[in-house]
Amino acid sequence: MKLLAAISQHGLGHLAQAAPVLNALRRLEPALELTIWSGLAPAALRNRITGEFNHRHAAADVGLLMHDAMQVDLAASHAAYCTFHADWPARVRLEADWLRIQGFDLVFSDVAYLPLAAAAQAGVRSIALCSLNWFDIAQAYLAELPGMTPILQQMHAAYATADQFLQPEPSMPMPGLPRRQAIAPIAAQGCNRRTELERTLALPETVKLVLLGFGGIGYQGQGELPQLENVVWLMPDDWLMQPTAARTDLIPFSRCGLPFIDLLASCDLLITKVGYGSFVEATAHAIPVLYLDRPDWPETPYLAAWLRQHGNAGAVDEAVLFSRQVADVMHTLWRQARKPTLVVNGAEQAARQLMAR
């Protein structure tokens, strides 16, 4: 199989969904010839995707442009969509020609719509997979801005060309898209390497490890994390640009020496924003989640309800996260009975759909 996989570069959540599917597909099809079309850095792709692949390092969609992990930049997003769609028919024709020249058997997208439109024009089978689609997201934020009506129509038409749209649990409803198919949750599986981590960091067994992960989009919040008894914070390296850099309870990822998914499997709590990858991966490892709410994000009602059903979770605002009050919230979660580890096999289900002829 010669496969083109288009992966949105809006943070790392789309990669967290797509990579387990591609890895499962490679197990079924060892001779897979894979090309990744994504604006994500090659290192980020190789951290998640096993085996060899070609990388077309370019954006396959717009997504949303962000001020940080929590705040959408509406003006920049609007401008980016206007530029991306400036000559849409010609752009689709150009990409369709490229697909024909490359000889791809299948286009798989999480969840860029340009490759889907090009695949339809080139006569190449296509499958989309995601818990969201950019048409619904862009409509929620940008519909009232100048020039967006025809752009949204082009986006919807592109998604409607997909031969299948796989919706891993939990997903937005997406009633306006045809040929939807629900599948089980998707999550990478990490290894609990807690003993190794404690030895590397010279930490006692009694310490609580709190992992901060905001989906690959920069975020430092509006304060400093409190220094709490028996709590160590594991955080992205750029967080240590705060004035608290000398504190021994703040440890950057680079000192841990483990992949993020293994850090997650080894920690006592994840602090994150609302997002598919973080919620499902934590729940799959029975790790409690404390999240910053995003009431404006269209996925939030569906992801948050699912997380509370299947995992141990609580929501806080920034004022609580960057104060000593967060200790009470974390200890409340730690006192709860852990819900059973969630079995996830959506990646295998999706891989079998990609194999179908």
Coordinates of C-alpha atoms in Angstrom, one line a residue:
M1 CA 0.0 0.0 0.0
K2 CA 1.2 3.5 -0.9
L3 CA -0.4 5.8 1.6
L4 CA -0.5 9.5 2.1
A5 CA -1.3 10.5 5.7
A6 CA -2.2 14.2 6.2
I7 CA -1.9 15.3 9.8
S8 CA -3.0 18.7 11.1
Q9 CA -0.2 20.7 12.8
H10 CA -2.6 22.4 15.3
G11 CA -0.7 21.2 18.4
L12 CA 0.0 17.5 18.8
G13 CA -3.5 16.1 19.4
H14 CA -4.0 15.1 15.8
L15 CA -0.7 13.3 15.8
A16 CA -1.7 11.5 19.0
Q17 CA -4.8 10.2 17.1
A18 CA -3.2 9.4 13.8
A19 CA 0.1 7.8 15.0
P20 CA -1.5 4.8 16.7
V21 CA -3.5 4.1 13.6
L22 CA -0.5 4.3 11.3
N23 CA 1.5 2.1 13.7
A24 CA -1.3 -0.5 13.8
L25 CA -1.5 -0.3 10.0
R26 CA 2.2 -1.0 9.6
R27 CA 1.8 -4.1 11.8
L28 CA -0.9 -5.3 9.4
E29 CA 1.0 -4.1 6.3
P30 CA 4.8 -4.3 6.9
A31 CA 5.5 -3.2 3.3
L32 CA 3.6 0.0 3.8
E33 CA 5.0 2.9 1.8
L34 CA 4.1 5.9 3.9
T35 CA 4.3 9.7 3.1
I36 CA 3.3 12.2 5.9
W37 CA 2.0 15.6 4.8
S38 CA 2.2 17.8 7.8
G39 CA 3.6 21.0 9.1
L40 CA 4.7 19.3 12.3
A41 CA 8.4 19.0 12.9
P42 CA 10.1 15.8 11.8
A43 CA 11.2 15.0 15.3
A44 CA 7.6 15.2 16.6
L45 CA 6.5 12.8 13.9
R46 CA 9.3 10.3 14.6
N47 CA 8.6 10.4 18.4
R48 CA 5.1 8.9 17.7
I49 CA 5.3 7.1 14.3
T50 CA 7.3 3.9 14.0
G51 CA 9.1 2.8 10.8
E52 CA 10.3 4.8 7.8
F53 CA 8.3 7.5 6.1
N54 CA 8.7 10.3 3.7
H55 CA 7.8 13.8 5.0
R56 CA 6.2 16.5 3.0
H57 CA 6.9 19.3 5.5
A58 CA 4.1 21.7 4.7
A59 CA 0.7 22.7 6.2
A60 CA -2.2 20.7 4.8
D61 CA -4.7 22.9 6.5
V62 CA -5.1 26.0 8.6
G63 CA -6.6 24.8 11.8
L64 CA -6.7 27.7 14.2
L65 CA -3.9 30.1 15.0
M66 CA -3.4 30.6 18.7
H67 CA -2.2 33.2 21.1
D68 CA -1.3 30.3 23.3
A69 CA -2.8 26.9 24.2
M70 CA -5.9 28.4 25.6
Q71 CA -6.6 31.5 23.4
V72 CA -7.6 31.5 19.7
D73 CA -6.1 34.4 17.6
L74 CA -9.3 35.2 15.7
A75 CA -7.7 37.9 13.4
A76 CA -4.7 35.8 12.4
S77 CA -7.0 32.7 11.9
H78 CA -9.3 34.7 9.6
A79 CA -6.4 36.0 7.6
A80 CA -4.9 32.6 7.3
Y81 CA -8.1 31.1 5.9
C82 CA -8.6 33.9 3.4
T83 CA -5.0 33.3 2.1
F84 CA -5.4 29.5 2.1
H85 CA -8.6 29.7 0.0
A86 CA -7.5 32.6 -2.2
D87 CA -7.7 30.4 -5.4
W88 CA -9.2 27.2 -4.1
P89 CA -10.1 25.5 -7.4
A90 CA -6.6 25.9 -8.7
R91 CA -5.1 24.7 -5.4
V92 CA -7.2 21.6 -5.4
R93 CA -6.3 20.8 -9.1
L94 CA -2.6 21.2 -8.3
E95 CA -2.8 18.8 -5.3
A96 CA -4.9 16.4 -7.3
D97 CA -2.2 16.3 -10.0
W98 CA 0.5 15.7 -7.3
L99 CA -1.5 12.7 -5.9
R100 CA -1.8 11.2 -9.4
I101 CA 1.9 11.6 -10.1
Q102 CA 2.8 10.1 -6.7
G103 CA 0.5 7.1 -7.4
F104 CA -1.0 7.0 -3.9
D105 CA -3.5 4.2 -3.2
L106 CA -5.2 5.9 -0.4
V107 CA -5.4 9.3 1.4
F108 CA -5.8 9.2 5.2
S109 CA -6.5 12.6 6.9
D110 CA -6.6 13.7 10.5
V111 CA -8.2 16.0 9.6
A112 CA -7.0 18.3 6.8
Y113 CA -9.6 18.8 4.1
L114 CA -7.5 20.0 1.2
P115 CA -6.1 16.4 0.7
L116 CA -9.6 15.0 0.8
A117 CA -10.8 17.5 -1.9
A118 CA -7.7 16.6 -4.0
A119 CA -8.2 12.9 -3.6
A120 CA -11.8 13.2 -4.8
Q121 CA -10.6 15.0 -7.9
A122 CA -7.8 12.6 -8.5
G123 CA -10.0 9.5 -8.1
V124 CA -8.1 8.3 -5.0
R125 CA -10.0 6.7 -2.1
S126 CA -9.9 8.8 1.1
I127 CA -10.6 8.2 4.8
A128 CA -10.8 11.0 7.4
L129 CA -10.5 10.3 11.1
C130 CA -10.9 12.8 13.9
S131 CA -12.9 13.7 17.0
L132 CA -13.6 17.1 15.3
N133 CA -13.5 18.7 11.9
W134 CA -12.2 22.1 11.0
F135 CA -15.4 23.2 9.3
D136 CA -17.4 23.0 12.6
I137 CA -14.5 24.6 14.5
A138 CA -14.0 27.4 12.0
Q139 CA -17.7 28.0 11.8
A140 CA -17.9 28.4 15.6
Y141 CA -15.2 31.1 15.7
L142 CA -15.1 32.8 12.3
A143 CA -18.5 32.4 10.6
E144 CA -19.5 36.1 11.0
L145 CA -16.2 37.5 9.6
P146 CA -15.9 38.8 6.0
G147 CA -15.5 36.3 3.3
M148 CA -16.0 33.2 5.4
T149 CA -19.3 32.0 3.9
P150 CA -17.7 30.6 0.6
I151 CA -14.7 29.4 2.5
L152 CA -16.9 27.4 4.9
Q153 CA -18.8 26.0 2.0
Q154 CA -15.6 24.8 0.3
M155 CA -14.5 23.2 3.6
H156 CA -17.7 21.4 4.1
A157 CA -17.7 20.2 0.5
A158 CA -14.2 18.9 0.9
Y159 CA -15.0 16.9 4.0
A160 CA -18.2 15.5 2.3
T161 CA -16.0 13.9 -0.4
A162 CA -14.3 11.5 2.1
D163 CA -15.3 7.9 1.5
Q164 CA -15.5 7.5 5.3
F165 CA -15.2 9.7 8.3
L166 CA -14.1 7.7 11.3
Q167 CA -15.1 9.3 14.7
P168 CA -13.1 7.9 17.6
E169 CA -14.9 8.1 20.9
P170 CA -15.4 10.7 22.3
S171 CA -16.2 12.9 19.3
M172 CA -18.2 15.9 18.4
P173 CA -21.5 14.8 16.8
M174 CA -20.8 16.3 13.3
P175 CA -24.3 15.6 11.9
G176 CA -23.6 17.6 8.8
L177 CA -21.0 15.2 7.4
P178 CA -21.9 12.1 5.5
R179 CA -20.6 8.5 5.8
R180 CA -19.6 8.9 9.5
Q181 CA -18.6 5.8 11.4
A182 CA -18.1 5.6 15.2
I183 CA -15.1 3.6 16.5
A184 CA -13.5 3.0 19.9
P185 CA -11.2 5.5 21.6
I186 CA -7.6 5.9 20.3
A187 CA -4.6 6.3 22.5
A188 CA -0.9 5.4 22.5
Q189 CA 0.2 3.0 25.2
G190 CA 3.0 4.1 27.5
C191 CA 5.1 2.1 29.9
N192 CA 5.1 2.9 33.7
R193 CA 8.8 3.6 34.4
R194 CA 8.2 5.2 37.8
T195 CA 11.1 3.4 39.5
E196 CA 13.5 4.4 36.8
L197 CA 12.3 8.0 36.8
E198 CA 12.7 8.3 40.6
R199 CA 16.2 7.0 40.3
T200 CA 17.1 9.4 37.5
L201 CA 15.7 12.4 39.4
A202 CA 16.9 11.2 42.8
L203 CA 13.3 11.4 44.2
P204 CA 11.8 9.5 47.1
E205 CA 9.1 7.0 46.4
T206 CA 6.6 9.0 48.4
V207 CA 6.7 12.1 46.1
K208 CA 3.7 12.9 44.0
L209 CA 4.7 13.6 40.3
V210 CA 2.4 16.1 38.6
L211 CA 2.8 16.2 34.8
L212 CA 1.9 19.4 32.8
G213 CA 1.1 18.9 29.2
F214 CA -0.8 21.3 27.0
G215 CA -0.8 19.5 23.7
G216 CA 2.3 20.9 22.1
I217 CA 1.1 24.5 22.0
G218 CA 2.9 27.0 24.2
Y219 CA 1.4 28.0 27.5
Q220 CA 2.8 29.3 30.7
G221 CA -0.3 30.8 32.3
Q222 CA -0.6 34.0 34.4
G223 CA 1.4 33.0 37.4
E224 CA 3.8 30.7 39.1
L225 CA 3.1 27.2 40.2
P226 CA 3.0 26.9 44.0
Q227 CA 5.7 25.1 45.9
L228 CA 3.8 22.3 47.7
E229 CA 4.9 19.7 50.2
N230 CA 5.7 16.3 48.6
V231 CA 4.8 17.5 45.0
V232 CA 7.2 17.7 42.1
W233 CA 6.1 19.3 38.8
L234 CA 7.2 17.8 35.5
M235 CA 6.9 20.4 32.8
P236 CA 7.9 21.5 29.3
D237 CA 11.4 23.0 29.3
D238 CA 10.1 26.5 28.3
W239 CA 8.1 26.8 31.5
L240 CA 11.4 27.1 33.3
M241 CA 11.8 30.6 31.8
Q242 CA 9.6 31.7 34.7
P243 CA 11.4 33.4 37.7
T244 CA 11.0 30.0 39.6
A245 CA 13.8 28.4 37.6
A246 CA 16.0 27.7 40.7
R247 CA 13.3 25.7 42.5
T248 CA 14.1 22.0 42.9
D249 CA 10.4 21.0 42.6
L250 CA 10.3 22.1 39.0
I251 CA 11.8 19.5 36.6
P252 CA 11.9 20.0 32.8
F253 CA 11.0 17.1 30.5
S254 CA 14.6 17.0 29.2
R255 CA 15.9 15.9 32.6
C256 CA 13.5 13.0 32.7
G257 CA 14.9 11.2 29.7
L258 CA 11.6 9.5 28.9
P259 CA 9.1 9.9 26.0
F260 CA 6.0 12.0 27.1
I261 CA 3.7 8.9 26.9
D262 CA 6.0 7.1 29.4
L263 CA 6.0 10.1 31.7
L264 CA 2.3 10.1 31.6
A265 CA 2.1 6.4 32.5
S266 CA 4.5 7.1 35.4
C267 CA 2.9 10.2 37.0
D268 CA 0.3 10.7 39.6
L269 CA -1.7 13.4 37.9
L270 CA -1.9 15.2 34.5
I271 CA -2.6 18.9 34.3
T272 CA -3.7 19.9 30.9
K273 CA -6.3 21.8 28.8
V274 CA -9.4 20.3 27.2
G275 CA -8.2 18.1 24.3
Y276 CA -8.7 14.6 22.9
G277 CA -5.2 13.3 23.1
S278 CA -4.5 14.3 26.7
F279 CA -7.9 13.2 28.0
V280 CA -8.0 9.8 26.3
E281 CA -4.3 8.9 26.9
A282 CA -4.6 9.7 30.6
T283 CA -7.8 7.8 31.0
A284 CA -6.2 4.8 29.1
H285 CA -3.5 4.7 31.8
A286 CA -5.9 5.4 34.8
I287 CA -4.2 8.8 35.5
P288 CA -6.3 11.5 37.1
V289 CA -6.7 14.7 35.1
L290 CA -7.0 18.3 36.3
Y291 CA -7.8 20.5 33.3
L292 CA -8.2 24.1 32.5
D293 CA -11.7 24.6 31.1
R294 CA -12.3 25.9 27.6
P295 CA -16.0 26.8 27.5
D296 CA -15.6 28.4 24.0
W297 CA -14.1 25.2 22.4
P298 CA -16.8 23.3 20.5
E299 CA -15.5 19.9 21.6
T300 CA -15.5 20.7 25.3
P301 CA -19.0 19.4 26.3
Y302 CA -18.4 16.1 24.7
L303 CA -14.8 15.5 25.8
A304 CA -15.5 16.7 29.4
A305 CA -18.6 14.5 29.8
W306 CA -16.7 11.5 28.6
L307 CA -13.7 12.1 30.8
R308 CA -15.9 12.4 33.9
Q309 CA -17.6 9.2 33.0
H310 CA -14.5 7.1 32.4
G311 CA -11.8 8.8 34.4
N312 CA -11.0 10.8 37.6
A313 CA -11.1 14.4 36.7
G314 CA -11.7 18.0 37.8
A315 CA -11.7 21.4 36.2
V316 CA -10.0 24.5 37.6
D317 CA -9.3 28.0 36.4
E318 CA -5.9 29.7 36.2
A319 CA -6.4 31.5 39.5
V320 CA -6.6 28.1 41.3
L321 CA -3.8 26.4 39.3
F322 CA -1.4 29.2 40.2
S323 CA -2.2 29.2 43.9
R324 CA -1.9 26.9 46.9
Q325 CA -5.6 26.1 46.5
V326 CA -4.6 23.7 43.7
A327 CA -3.3 21.3 46.4
D328 CA -6.8 20.8 47.8
V329 CA -8.1 20.0 44.3
M330 CA -5.3 17.5 43.6
H331 CA -5.7 15.7 46.9
T332 CA -9.5 15.4 46.3
L333 CA -8.7 13.6 43.1
W334 CA -6.1 11.4 44.8
R335 CA -8.6 10.3 47.4
Q336 CA -11.1 9.1 44.8
A337 CA -11.3 5.5 44.0
R338 CA -9.5 5.0 40.6
K339 CA -11.8 4.1 37.8
P340 CA -10.9 1.0 35.8
T341 CA -8.2 1.4 33.1
L342 CA -10.0 2.0 29.8
V343 CA -9.4 -0.5 27.0
V344 CA -8.8 1.3 23.8
N345 CA -8.7 -0.4 20.4
G346 CA -9.8 2.3 18.0
A347 CA -6.5 2.4 16.3
E348 CA -6.8 -1.3 15.3
Q349 CA -10.4 -0.7 14.1
A350 CA -9.3 2.3 12.0
A351 CA -6.3 0.3 10.5
R352 CA -8.6 -2.4 9.4
Q353 CA -10.8 0.2 7.6
L354 CA -7.7 1.5 5.9
M355 CA -6.8 -2.0 4.7
A356 CA -10.2 -2.6 3.2
R357 CA -10.4 -2.4 -0.5

